[in-house]
Amino acid sequence: MKTIVINGGKKLRGEVVISGAKNAALPILAAGLLCAGKHRISNVPRLADVTTFGRILQNMGTSFERQDHDIIIDSTGLANPEAPYDLVRTMRASVLVLGPLVARMGKARVSLPGGCAIGARPINLHLMGLEKLGATVEIEHGYVVASAKKLRGAHIYFDTITVTGTENIMMAATLAEGETTIENAAREPEIADLANALIRMGAKIEGAGTDVIKIQGVTSLQPMDYIVMPDRIETGTFVIAAAITNGSILIKNCFPGHLDAVLAKVKEAGAEVVITGNTIHVIGKSQIRPVNIKTLEYPGFPTDMQAQIMSLMTLADGTSVINETIFENRFTHVAELRRMGADIEAEGRTAIVKGVQKLSAAPVMATDLRASASLILAGLAAEGQTVISRIYHLDRGYENIEQKLSAMGADIKRV
Ligand code: EPZ
């Protein structure tokens, strides 16, 4: 079993180039199902989740070819609108093929995603939206079986804000008859990136990035040539890496405007943050101040950055309260951080973090993607050698993270 070994205590110095956004690339790859022909999607990070998504698309008869950071998709041969359990269970984002398949083929058979470490994560809202668009949706033997002769535009209200739910319905609505309004839509930047890709294909979409999105259905779309936006969560993770190691990092090829909430909190914690165009210069300080965090849908503090900022708060000179409002079980990193000497009490959706002088390195285990990032950040700051196991979680969402960190002076290697 591969592990990551970190000898902590080094200040990070240097620069890092941010990769393409995983959570924009995945829905944009799914959009390649909406019309035949060669789509070229650029700046796609080399991640396990992208590889898995490729296998799901190939399994349906879509070609999927990587040329460095470009992916060429051709769904002309799309024949089998099915996403099997053995692939879907390893990556819930597979549910993103549902809307495009029903819109393109009039049918889909997609495995229910099953459970997840961070919460139940049902897809009831995805299915409600498809039914509102006129699809028949059944659950049979653990699979969603959806069919529709022709989707018709509808007014859809999400009572819970859902990122992939908004993306699924937005994609399906591009080929529906008439106008679709999505109310209480997710506002994450990845939604706007997907909408821009769909518009590049000839879709008619307004309001992506706001809570009301209007889609005018069209009869057909054309293949896209699109560059995926930088990953705001990878960016945020490196911002914390500079702050927690009292280092100085220049983060390049990022989109600072996507990180207002994260940068505000890191500055409140005492780090210096200088934004110049598409770069962020973060300078850590020896004193880390405690901050209170409440995760919210965008533009609030992102749940995908909660574990990372918790690592920083374990070394603050005071007490921080972290409230996770999006997922019901996203504190699995707490037990591992406590093994490293952190003083954290987690109760339900709230964690109380009392800062300690220092963390002590220990063998720890990654439990989900962002928890593994928080353990790396803690290992960079801890005295001694931290060994992190189950790092397959990390490879789902971070491209070459140990190379990027060691290029800035971290003593980190994959064993
Ligand atoms: C997306 O997941 C991201 N994944 C997640 O990132 C991210 O944590 C999450 O949004 C929240 O920002 C991708 O974009 C591929 P949701 P998603 O639907 O769409 C409830 C990472 O680390 N809900 O916005 O699955 C749900 O249970 C991953 O990269 C329903 O009740 O999240 C949750 O409590 C982890 N019914 C809340 O809504 C539904 O039908 C938000 O979930 C759908 C969601």
Tab-separated table of C-alpha atoms and ligand atoms in Angstrom:
chain	number	residue	atom	x	y	z
A	1	MET	CA	0.000	0.000	0.000
A	2	LYS	CA	1.539	3.302	-1.064
A	3	THR	CA	2.056	5.975	1.556
A	4	ILE	CA	3.219	9.578	1.643
A	5	VAL	CA	6.114	10.315	4.013
A	6	ILE	CA	6.686	13.892	5.198
A	7	ASN	CA	9.511	15.215	7.387
A	8	GLY	CA	7.851	18.372	8.656
A	9	GLY	CA	9.036	21.723	9.934
A	10	LYS	CA	10.253	23.157	6.622
A	11	LYS	CA	9.082	26.624	5.539
A	12	LEU	CA	7.706	26.449	1.999
A	13	ARG	CA	9.250	28.929	-0.398
A	14	GLY	CA	8.769	29.231	-4.139
A	15	GLU	CA	5.959	29.027	-6.633
A	16	VAL	CA	3.311	26.609	-7.804
A	17	VAL	CA	1.153	26.455	-10.958
A	18	ILE	CA	-2.471	25.446	-10.343
A	19	SER	CA	-4.016	22.623	-12.400
A	20	GLY	CA	-7.456	22.584	-14.040
A	21	ALA	CA	-10.497	22.266	-11.787
A	22	LYS	CA	-11.612	18.669	-11.143
A	23	ASN	CA	-15.187	19.742	-10.378
A	24	ALA	CA	-15.452	21.717	-13.600
A	25	ALA	CA	-13.704	19.133	-15.803
A	26	LEU	CA	-16.041	16.279	-14.788
A	27	PRO	CA	-19.367	17.924	-15.792
A	28	ILE	CA	-17.748	19.380	-18.926
A	29	LEU	CA	-16.596	15.881	-19.933
A	30	ALA	CA	-20.188	14.690	-19.369
A	31	ALA	CA	-21.413	17.482	-21.672
A	32	GLY	CA	-19.473	15.717	-24.455
A	33	LEU	CA	-22.332	13.183	-24.474
A	34	LEU	CA	-24.821	15.812	-25.644
A	35	CYS	CA	-23.750	15.743	-29.298
A	36	ALA	CA	-21.699	13.620	-31.717
A	37	GLY	CA	-18.319	14.786	-33.025
A	38	LYS	CA	-14.885	15.487	-31.562
A	39	HIS	CA	-14.833	17.653	-28.441
A	40	ARG	CA	-11.457	18.987	-27.274
A	41	ILE	CA	-11.392	19.832	-23.557
A	42	SER	CA	-8.124	21.412	-22.378
A	43	ASN	CA	-6.408	21.974	-19.000
A	44	VAL	CA	-7.879	18.709	-17.670
A	45	PRO	CA	-5.840	17.570	-14.648
A	46	ARG	CA	-4.310	14.077	-14.492
A	47	LEU	CA	-6.506	12.697	-11.697
A	48	ALA	CA	-7.902	9.286	-10.813
A	49	ASP	CA	-11.444	10.680	-11.017
A	50	VAL	CA	-10.874	11.835	-14.608
A	51	THR	CA	-9.515	8.399	-15.547
A	52	THR	CA	-12.566	6.751	-13.967
A	53	PHE	CA	-14.883	9.115	-15.830
A	54	GLY	CA	-13.098	8.208	-19.054
A	55	ARG	CA	-13.738	4.516	-18.434
A	56	ILE	CA	-17.430	5.207	-17.855
A	57	LEU	CA	-17.667	7.137	-21.139
A	58	GLN	CA	-15.723	4.467	-23.058
A	59	ASN	CA	-17.996	1.805	-21.584
A	60	MET	CA	-20.900	3.577	-23.330
A	61	GLY	CA	-19.175	3.606	-26.714
A	62	THR	CA	-17.674	7.100	-26.481
A	63	SER	CA	-14.012	7.492	-27.420
A	64	PHE	CA	-11.887	9.197	-24.743
A	65	GLU	CA	-8.274	10.052	-25.489
A	66	ARG	CA	-5.773	12.052	-23.430
A	67	GLN	CA	-3.169	14.191	-25.201
A	68	ASP	CA	-1.139	15.725	-22.352
A	69	HIS	CA	-3.688	17.981	-20.574
A	70	ASP	CA	-6.202	17.837	-23.415
A	71	ILE	CA	-8.983	15.249	-23.556
A	72	ILE	CA	-10.549	14.409	-26.933
A	73	ILE	CA	-14.027	12.938	-26.618
A	74	ASP	CA	-16.142	11.659	-29.496
A	75	SER	CA	-19.590	10.381	-28.547
A	76	THR	CA	-20.626	9.634	-32.148
A	77	GLY	CA	-20.499	5.933	-31.248
A	78	LEU	CA	-22.588	6.375	-28.107
A	79	ALA	CA	-24.613	3.147	-27.995
A	80	ASN	CA	-24.995	1.929	-24.428
A	81	PRO	CA	-26.487	4.603	-22.148
A	82	GLU	CA	-25.440	2.818	-18.996
A	83	ALA	CA	-23.080	3.542	-16.067
A	84	PRO	CA	-22.410	0.315	-14.131
A	85	TYR	CA	-22.210	0.015	-10.340
A	86	ASP	CA	-18.587	-1.129	-10.246
A	87	LEU	CA	-17.524	2.169	-11.832
A	88	VAL	CA	-20.111	4.524	-10.282
A	89	ARG	CA	-19.420	3.353	-6.729
A	90	THR	CA	-15.829	4.582	-6.987
A	91	MET	CA	-16.913	8.043	-8.072
A	92	ARG	CA	-20.262	9.653	-7.318
A	93	ALA	CA	-19.747	12.339	-9.938
A	94	SER	CA	-20.632	9.602	-12.471
A	95	VAL	CA	-24.235	10.669	-11.819
A	96	LEU	CA	-23.410	13.590	-14.154
A	97	VAL	CA	-23.972	11.332	-17.199
A	98	LEU	CA	-27.665	11.019	-16.325
A	99	GLY	CA	-28.953	14.336	-17.690
A	100	PRO	CA	-26.901	14.258	-20.915
A	101	LEU	CA	-27.880	10.628	-21.683
A	102	VAL	CA	-31.620	11.255	-21.248
A	103	ALA	CA	-31.351	14.396	-23.385
A	104	ARG	CA	-29.261	12.771	-26.168
A	105	MET	CA	-30.564	9.165	-26.193
A	106	GLY	CA	-33.963	9.469	-24.500
A	107	LYS	CA	-32.879	6.854	-21.960
A	108	ALA	CA	-30.287	6.093	-19.272
A	109	ARG	CA	-29.499	3.355	-16.764
A	110	VAL	CA	-27.144	4.703	-14.112
A	111	SER	CA	-26.211	2.977	-10.874
A	112	LEU	CA	-27.223	4.764	-7.691
A	113	PRO	CA	-23.955	6.124	-6.247
A	114	GLY	CA	-24.298	4.437	-2.853
A	115	GLY	CA	-22.886	5.802	0.359
A	116	CYS	CA	-19.939	8.088	0.869
A	117	ALA	CA	-17.614	8.786	3.782
A	118	ILE	CA	-18.806	12.375	4.169
A	119	GLY	CA	-22.552	11.793	4.122
A	120	ALA	CA	-25.584	10.068	2.608
A	121	ARG	CA	-25.441	12.346	-0.447
A	122	PRO	CA	-28.760	11.316	-2.022
A	123	ILE	CA	-29.604	12.279	-5.629
A	124	ASN	CA	-33.352	12.765	-5.146
A	125	LEU	CA	-33.179	16.340	-6.447
A	126	HIS	CA	-31.460	15.226	-9.667
A	127	LEU	CA	-34.320	12.764	-10.237
A	128	MET	CA	-37.021	15.299	-9.321
A	129	GLY	CA	-35.573	17.704	-11.889
A	130	LEU	CA	-35.526	15.085	-14.650
A	131	GLU	CA	-39.146	14.154	-13.891
A	132	LYS	CA	-40.122	17.833	-14.075
A	133	LEU	CA	-38.511	17.873	-17.550
A	134	GLY	CA	-40.836	15.011	-18.535
A	135	ALA	CA	-38.623	11.976	-17.973
A	136	THR	CA	-39.962	8.769	-16.433
A	137	VAL	CA	-37.624	7.779	-13.605
A	138	GLU	CA	-37.675	4.382	-11.859
A	139	ILE	CA	-35.294	2.833	-9.349
A	140	GLU	CA	-34.649	-0.802	-10.252
A	141	HIS	CA	-32.148	-3.069	-8.481
A	142	GLY	CA	-29.945	-0.181	-7.387
A	143	TYR	CA	-30.083	1.567	-10.744
A	144	VAL	CA	-31.785	4.751	-11.895
A	145	VAL	CA	-33.685	3.880	-15.095
A	146	ALA	CA	-34.786	7.071	-16.844
A	147	SER	CA	-36.500	7.536	-20.207
A	148	ALA	CA	-38.127	10.364	-22.143
A	149	LYS	CA	-39.389	10.637	-25.715
A	150	LYS	CA	-38.645	14.346	-25.665
A	151	LEU	CA	-37.735	16.516	-22.680
A	152	ARG	CA	-39.870	19.623	-22.229
A	153	GLY	CA	-38.740	22.819	-20.517
A	154	ALA	CA	-39.988	23.277	-16.939
A	155	HIS	CA	-39.740	25.498	-13.867
A	156	ILE	CA	-37.589	23.633	-11.344
A	157	TYR	CA	-37.031	24.759	-7.762
A	158	PHE	CA	-34.307	23.069	-5.679
A	159	ASP	CA	-35.215	23.236	-1.984
A	160	THR	CA	-31.614	22.244	-1.196
A	161	ILE	CA	-28.815	23.831	-3.193
A	162	THR	CA	-27.092	21.051	-5.154
A	163	VAL	CA	-24.007	21.552	-7.343
A	164	THR	CA	-24.187	18.412	-9.507
A	165	GLY	CA	-27.996	18.508	-9.381
A	166	THR	CA	-27.906	21.968	-10.960
A	167	GLU	CA	-25.345	20.743	-13.503
A	168	ASN	CA	-27.332	17.623	-14.450
A	169	ILE	CA	-30.552	19.571	-15.041
A	170	MET	CA	-28.803	22.426	-16.855
A	171	MET	CA	-27.249	19.924	-19.292
A	172	ALA	CA	-30.518	18.033	-19.850
A	173	ALA	CA	-32.429	21.289	-20.413
A	174	THR	CA	-30.150	22.394	-23.269
A	175	LEU	CA	-31.951	19.932	-25.593
A	176	ALA	CA	-35.441	20.150	-24.049
A	177	GLU	CA	-38.335	21.793	-25.930
A	178	GLY	CA	-38.914	25.321	-24.624
A	179	GLU	CA	-37.552	27.202	-21.652
A	180	THR	CA	-36.321	25.780	-18.357
A	181	THR	CA	-35.845	27.886	-15.227
A	182	ILE	CA	-33.772	26.513	-12.372
A	183	GLU	CA	-34.535	28.376	-9.161
A	184	ASN	CA	-32.280	28.223	-6.080
A	185	ALA	CA	-29.548	26.960	-8.392
A	186	ALA	CA	-26.013	26.398	-7.079
A	187	ARG	CA	-23.744	29.389	-7.745
A	188	GLU	CA	-20.346	27.622	-7.624
A	189	PRO	CA	-17.878	28.844	-10.297
A	190	GLU	CA	-17.818	25.325	-11.778
A	191	ILE	CA	-21.478	25.849	-12.816
A	192	ALA	CA	-20.537	28.967	-14.790
A	193	ASP	CA	-17.586	27.109	-16.361
A	194	LEU	CA	-19.900	24.289	-17.479
A	195	ALA	CA	-22.424	26.835	-18.800
A	196	ASN	CA	-19.671	28.558	-20.811
A	197	ALA	CA	-18.707	25.200	-22.335
A	198	LEU	CA	-22.370	24.439	-23.176
A	199	ILE	CA	-22.786	27.920	-24.719
A	200	ARG	CA	-19.656	27.181	-26.780
A	201	MET	CA	-21.598	24.121	-28.047
A	202	GLY	CA	-24.526	26.353	-29.060
A	203	ALA	CA	-26.672	26.110	-25.919
A	204	LYS	CA	-28.727	29.118	-24.849
A	205	ILE	CA	-28.131	29.720	-21.117
A	206	GLU	CA	-28.464	32.826	-18.954
A	207	GLY	CA	-27.804	33.395	-15.268
A	208	ALA	CA	-25.267	30.610	-14.608
A	209	GLY	CA	-23.408	31.592	-11.438
A	210	THR	CA	-26.540	33.186	-9.985
A	211	ASP	CA	-29.398	31.408	-8.185
A	212	VAL	CA	-31.729	31.591	-11.207
A	213	ILE	CA	-30.599	29.947	-14.454
A	214	LYS	CA	-32.683	30.115	-17.641
A	215	ILE	CA	-32.080	27.642	-20.482
A	216	GLN	CA	-33.753	27.923	-23.907
A	217	GLY	CA	-33.776	24.431	-25.437
A	218	VAL	CA	-32.214	24.025	-28.902
A	219	THR	CA	-32.688	21.205	-31.402
A	220	SER	CA	-28.992	20.328	-31.672
A	221	LEU	CA	-25.542	21.238	-30.362
A	222	GLN	CA	-22.037	21.228	-31.887
A	223	PRO	CA	-18.761	19.808	-30.500
A	224	MET	CA	-16.852	22.118	-28.132
A	225	ASP	CA	-13.246	23.291	-27.902
A	226	TYR	CA	-12.942	24.490	-24.282
A	227	ILE	CA	-10.317	25.264	-21.626
A	228	VAL	CA	-11.259	24.275	-18.058
A	229	MET	CA	-10.877	26.924	-15.312
A	230	PRO	CA	-8.178	26.607	-12.585
A	231	ASP	CA	-9.005	24.566	-9.474
A	232	ARG	CA	-10.056	26.889	-6.634
A	233	ILE	CA	-9.806	24.137	-3.992
A	234	GLU	CA	-6.274	23.169	-5.022
A	235	THR	CA	-5.467	26.902	-4.885
A	236	GLY	CA	-6.964	27.185	-1.387
A	237	THR	CA	-4.997	24.143	-0.261
A	238	PHE	CA	-1.697	25.801	-1.258
A	239	VAL	CA	-2.772	29.058	0.412
A	240	ILE	CA	-3.081	27.106	3.670
A	241	ALA	CA	0.254	25.336	2.989
A	242	ALA	CA	2.014	28.734	2.986
A	243	ALA	CA	0.220	29.866	6.139
A	244	ILE	CA	0.764	26.642	8.126
A	245	THR	CA	4.507	26.425	7.334
A	246	ASN	CA	5.132	30.145	7.884
A	247	GLY	CA	6.368	30.117	4.301
A	248	SER	CA	6.104	32.362	1.256
A	249	ILE	CA	4.413	30.921	-1.860
A	250	LEU	CA	3.549	32.502	-5.207
A	251	ILE	CA	0.481	30.681	-6.568
A	252	LYS	CA	0.245	31.053	-10.353
A	253	ASN	CA	-2.446	30.393	-12.984
A	254	CYS	CA	-5.244	30.636	-10.427
A	255	PHE	CA	-8.457	32.677	-10.237
A	256	PRO	CA	-8.273	34.683	-6.965
A	257	GLY	CA	-11.857	35.940	-7.350
A	258	HIS	CA	-13.095	32.385	-6.703
A	259	LEU	CA	-11.525	32.366	-3.240
A	260	ASP	CA	-12.849	35.500	-1.524
A	261	ALA	CA	-14.155	33.622	1.540
A	262	VAL	CA	-10.994	31.507	1.921
A	263	LEU	CA	-8.605	34.463	1.496
A	264	ALA	CA	-10.608	36.572	3.957
A	265	LYS	CA	-10.300	33.861	6.615
A	266	VAL	CA	-6.595	33.213	5.973
A	267	LYS	CA	-5.916	36.959	6.309
A	268	GLU	CA	-7.987	37.016	9.545
A	269	ALA	CA	-5.716	34.203	10.742
A	270	GLY	CA	-2.756	36.541	10.227
A	271	ALA	CA	-1.200	35.571	6.888
A	272	GLU	CA	-0.326	38.213	4.310
A	273	VAL	CA	-2.126	37.801	0.960
A	274	VAL	CA	-1.195	39.813	-2.141
A	275	ILE	CA	-3.282	39.359	-5.307
A	276	THR	CA	-1.832	40.342	-8.681
A	277	GLY	CA	-3.916	39.306	-11.709
A	278	ASN	CA	-4.043	35.504	-11.760
A	279	THR	CA	-1.456	35.054	-9.001
A	280	ILE	CA	-1.726	35.052	-5.216
A	281	HIS	CA	1.360	35.637	-3.044
A	282	VAL	CA	0.785	34.187	0.441
A	283	ILE	CA	3.225	34.942	3.264
A	284	GLY	CA	2.744	33.026	6.503
A	285	LYS	CA	3.355	34.528	9.925
A	286	SER	CA	4.732	32.788	13.020
A	287	GLN	CA	1.588	33.709	14.942
A	288	ILE	CA	-1.633	32.073	13.699
A	289	ARG	CA	-4.823	33.651	15.027
A	290	PRO	CA	-7.971	31.565	15.633
A	291	VAL	CA	-10.929	32.111	13.269
A	292	ASN	CA	-14.480	30.759	13.288
A	293	ILE	CA	-15.658	28.960	10.148
A	294	LYS	CA	-19.143	28.175	8.901
A	295	THR	CA	-19.181	26.269	5.612
A	296	LEU	CA	-21.844	27.478	3.175
A	297	GLU	CA	-22.726	27.176	-0.477
A	298	TYR	CA	-20.757	29.515	-2.768
A	299	PRO	CA	-19.837	32.338	-2.271
A	300	GLY	CA	-19.638	31.273	1.382
A	301	PHE	CA	-16.690	29.365	2.845
A	302	PRO	CA	-16.433	26.110	0.803
A	303	THR	CA	-16.985	22.789	2.568
A	304	ASP	CA	-14.132	21.412	0.409
A	305	MET	CA	-11.741	23.720	2.316
A	306	GLN	CA	-13.017	22.911	5.824
A	307	ALA	CA	-10.557	20.098	6.597
A	308	GLN	CA	-7.640	22.144	5.283
A	309	ILE	CA	-8.332	25.247	7.390
A	310	MET	CA	-8.949	23.046	10.418
A	311	SER	CA	-5.323	21.881	10.140
A	312	LEU	CA	-4.216	25.513	10.267
A	313	MET	CA	-6.434	26.211	13.270
A	314	THR	CA	-4.862	23.351	15.267
A	315	LEU	CA	-1.814	25.642	15.619
A	316	ALA	CA	-3.654	28.923	16.308
A	317	ASP	CA	-3.097	30.805	19.572
A	318	GLY	CA	-6.693	30.419	20.690
A	319	THR	CA	-9.933	28.533	20.099
A	320	SER	CA	-11.742	28.243	16.750
A	321	VAL	CA	-15.288	26.983	16.141
A	322	ILE	CA	-15.864	25.189	12.840
A	323	ASN	CA	-19.438	24.534	11.722
A	324	GLU	CA	-19.936	22.153	8.761
A	325	THR	CA	-23.402	22.929	7.385
A	326	ILE	CA	-23.258	21.072	4.039
A	327	PHE	CA	-22.408	17.433	4.864
A	328	GLU	CA	-23.427	15.538	7.974
A	329	ASN	CA	-20.232	13.574	8.466
A	330	ARG	CA	-17.297	15.617	7.246
A	331	PHE	CA	-15.097	15.446	10.363
A	332	THR	CA	-13.397	12.114	9.704
A	333	HIS	CA	-10.042	13.971	9.639
A	334	VAL	CA	-10.525	15.050	13.298
A	335	ALA	CA	-9.521	11.682	14.773
A	336	GLU	CA	-6.365	11.622	12.629
A	337	LEU	CA	-5.405	15.202	13.525
A	338	ARG	CA	-5.874	14.337	17.222
A	339	ARG	CA	-3.353	11.527	16.769
A	340	MET	CA	-0.920	14.290	15.768
A	341	GLY	CA	-1.552	16.114	19.029
A	342	ALA	CA	-4.323	18.469	17.902
A	343	ASP	CA	-6.897	19.437	20.537
A	344	ILE	CA	-10.256	19.118	18.736
A	345	GLU	CA	-13.690	18.202	20.081
A	346	ALA	CA	-16.182	17.351	17.311
A	347	GLU	CA	-19.867	17.144	18.189
A	348	GLY	CA	-22.365	16.662	15.306
A	349	ARG	CA	-21.661	19.358	12.747
A	350	THR	CA	-19.514	21.514	15.026
A	351	ALA	CA	-15.854	21.132	15.910
A	352	ILE	CA	-14.088	23.135	18.644
A	353	VAL	CA	-10.386	23.497	17.848
A	354	LYS	CA	-8.119	24.622	20.685
A	355	GLY	CA	-4.749	25.681	19.265
A	356	VAL	CA	-1.626	23.856	20.485
A	357	GLN	CA	2.011	24.913	20.368
A	358	LYS	CA	2.991	22.244	17.894
A	359	LEU	CA	1.796	19.057	16.200
A	360	SER	CA	3.744	15.836	16.584
A	361	ALA	CA	4.241	13.652	13.538
A	362	ALA	CA	2.481	10.268	13.564
A	363	PRO	CA	1.273	7.531	11.218
A	364	VAL	CA	-2.217	8.631	10.020
A	365	MET	CA	-4.830	7.432	7.538
A	366	ALA	CA	-6.613	9.402	4.821
A	367	THR	CA	-10.386	8.890	4.863
A	368	ASP	CA	-11.591	11.077	1.989
A	369	LEU	CA	-10.150	13.440	-0.583
A	370	ARG	CA	-10.012	16.678	1.393
A	371	ALA	CA	-9.206	14.947	4.684
A	372	SER	CA	-6.059	13.591	3.009
A	373	ALA	CA	-5.092	17.157	2.048
A	374	SER	CA	-5.550	18.292	5.665
A	375	LEU	CA	-3.224	15.510	6.866
A	376	ILE	CA	-0.547	16.578	4.381
A	377	LEU	CA	-0.836	20.174	5.618
A	378	ALA	CA	-0.544	19.032	9.236
A	379	GLY	CA	2.444	16.826	8.329
A	380	LEU	CA	4.211	19.789	6.700
A	381	ALA	CA	3.998	21.669	10.002
A	382	ALA	CA	4.541	18.792	12.455
A	383	GLU	CA	7.936	18.033	13.969
A	384	GLY	CA	9.194	14.664	12.781
A	385	GLN	CA	8.053	12.127	10.226
A	386	THR	CA	4.375	11.803	9.282
A	387	VAL	CA	3.331	8.728	7.288
A	388	ILE	CA	-0.061	8.980	5.540
A	389	SER	CA	-1.735	5.793	4.283
A	390	ARG	CA	-4.698	5.253	1.901
A	391	ILE	CA	-3.417	8.058	-0.312
A	392	TYR	CA	-5.567	6.853	-3.223
A	393	HIS	CA	-8.045	9.353	-1.778
A	394	LEU	CA	-5.533	12.129	-2.463
A	395	ASP	CA	-4.910	11.071	-6.074
A	396	ARG	CA	-8.589	11.570	-6.863
A	397	GLY	CA	-8.306	15.321	-6.591
A	398	TYR	CA	-4.705	16.574	-6.549
A	399	GLU	CA	-2.335	16.401	-9.528
A	400	ASN	CA	1.334	15.801	-8.570
A	401	ILE	CA	0.883	17.361	-5.143
A	402	GLU	CA	4.100	15.932	-3.712
A	403	GLN	CA	6.136	17.198	-6.690
A	404	LYS	CA	4.543	20.644	-6.341
A	405	LEU	CA	5.285	20.727	-2.600
A	406	SER	CA	8.850	19.376	-2.794
A	407	ALA	CA	9.618	21.987	-5.488
A	408	MET	CA	8.904	24.534	-2.738
A	409	GLY	CA	11.206	22.898	-0.200
A	410	ALA	CA	8.943	20.344	1.466
A	411	ASP	CA	10.560	17.035	2.425
A	412	ILE	CA	7.778	14.825	1.047
A	413	LYS	CA	7.837	11.600	-0.950
A	414	ARG	CA	5.577	8.801	-2.067
A	415	VAL	CA	6.750	5.388	-0.801
B	1	EPZ	C1	-20.244	18.735	-5.292
B	1	EPZ	O1	-20.788	17.531	-4.798
B	1	EPZ	C2	-18.737	18.537	-5.338
B	1	EPZ	N1	-18.432	17.430	-6.264
B	1	EPZ	C3	-18.222	18.217	-3.927
B	1	EPZ	O2	-16.811	18.134	-4.002
B	1	EPZ	C4	-18.592	19.374	-3.004
B	1	EPZ	O3	-18.187	19.049	-1.683
B	1	EPZ	C5	-20.107	19.598	-3.037
B	1	EPZ	O4	-20.530	19.832	-4.397
B	1	EPZ	C6	-20.536	20.803	-2.208
B	1	EPZ	O5	-19.883	21.945	-2.668
B	1	EPZ	C7	-18.438	17.681	-7.609
B	1	EPZ	O6	-18.716	18.784	-8.049
B	1	EPZ	C8	-18.074	16.536	-8.492
B	1	EPZ	P1	-24.334	18.781	-3.535
B	1	EPZ	P2	-22.382	17.298	-4.912
B	1	EPZ	O7	-25.301	18.055	-4.410
B	1	EPZ	O8	-22.929	17.966	-6.108
B	1	EPZ	C9	-27.669	17.350	-0.490
B	1	EPZ	C10	-14.719	17.193	-3.672
B	1	EPZ	O9	-14.076	17.162	-2.627
B	1	EPZ	N2	-28.361	16.785	-1.663
B	1	EPZ	O10	-24.119	20.237	-3.750
B	1	EPZ	O11	-22.623	15.836	-4.727
B	1	EPZ	C11	-26.372	16.616	-0.177
B	1	EPZ	O12	-26.636	15.477	0.630
B	1	EPZ	C12	-16.189	16.880	-3.672
B	1	EPZ	O13	-14.245	17.532	-4.794
B	1	EPZ	C13	-29.609	16.203	-1.518
B	1	EPZ	O14	-30.149	16.146	-0.416
B	1	EPZ	O15	-22.908	18.068	-3.627
B	1	EPZ	C14	-25.562	17.654	0.542
B	1	EPZ	O16	-25.918	17.657	1.903
B	1	EPZ	C15	-16.610	16.314	-2.341
B	1	EPZ	N3	-30.239	15.691	-2.613
B	1	EPZ	C16	-26.001	18.970	-0.103
B	1	EPZ	O17	-27.231	18.677	-0.781
B	1	EPZ	C17	-29.680	15.743	-3.864
B	1	EPZ	O18	-30.318	15.279	-4.835
B	1	EPZ	C18	-25.026	19.522	-1.115
B	1	EPZ	O19	-24.723	18.483	-2.022
B	1	EPZ	C19	-28.408	16.330	-3.999
B	1	EPZ	C20	-27.768	16.860	-2.895
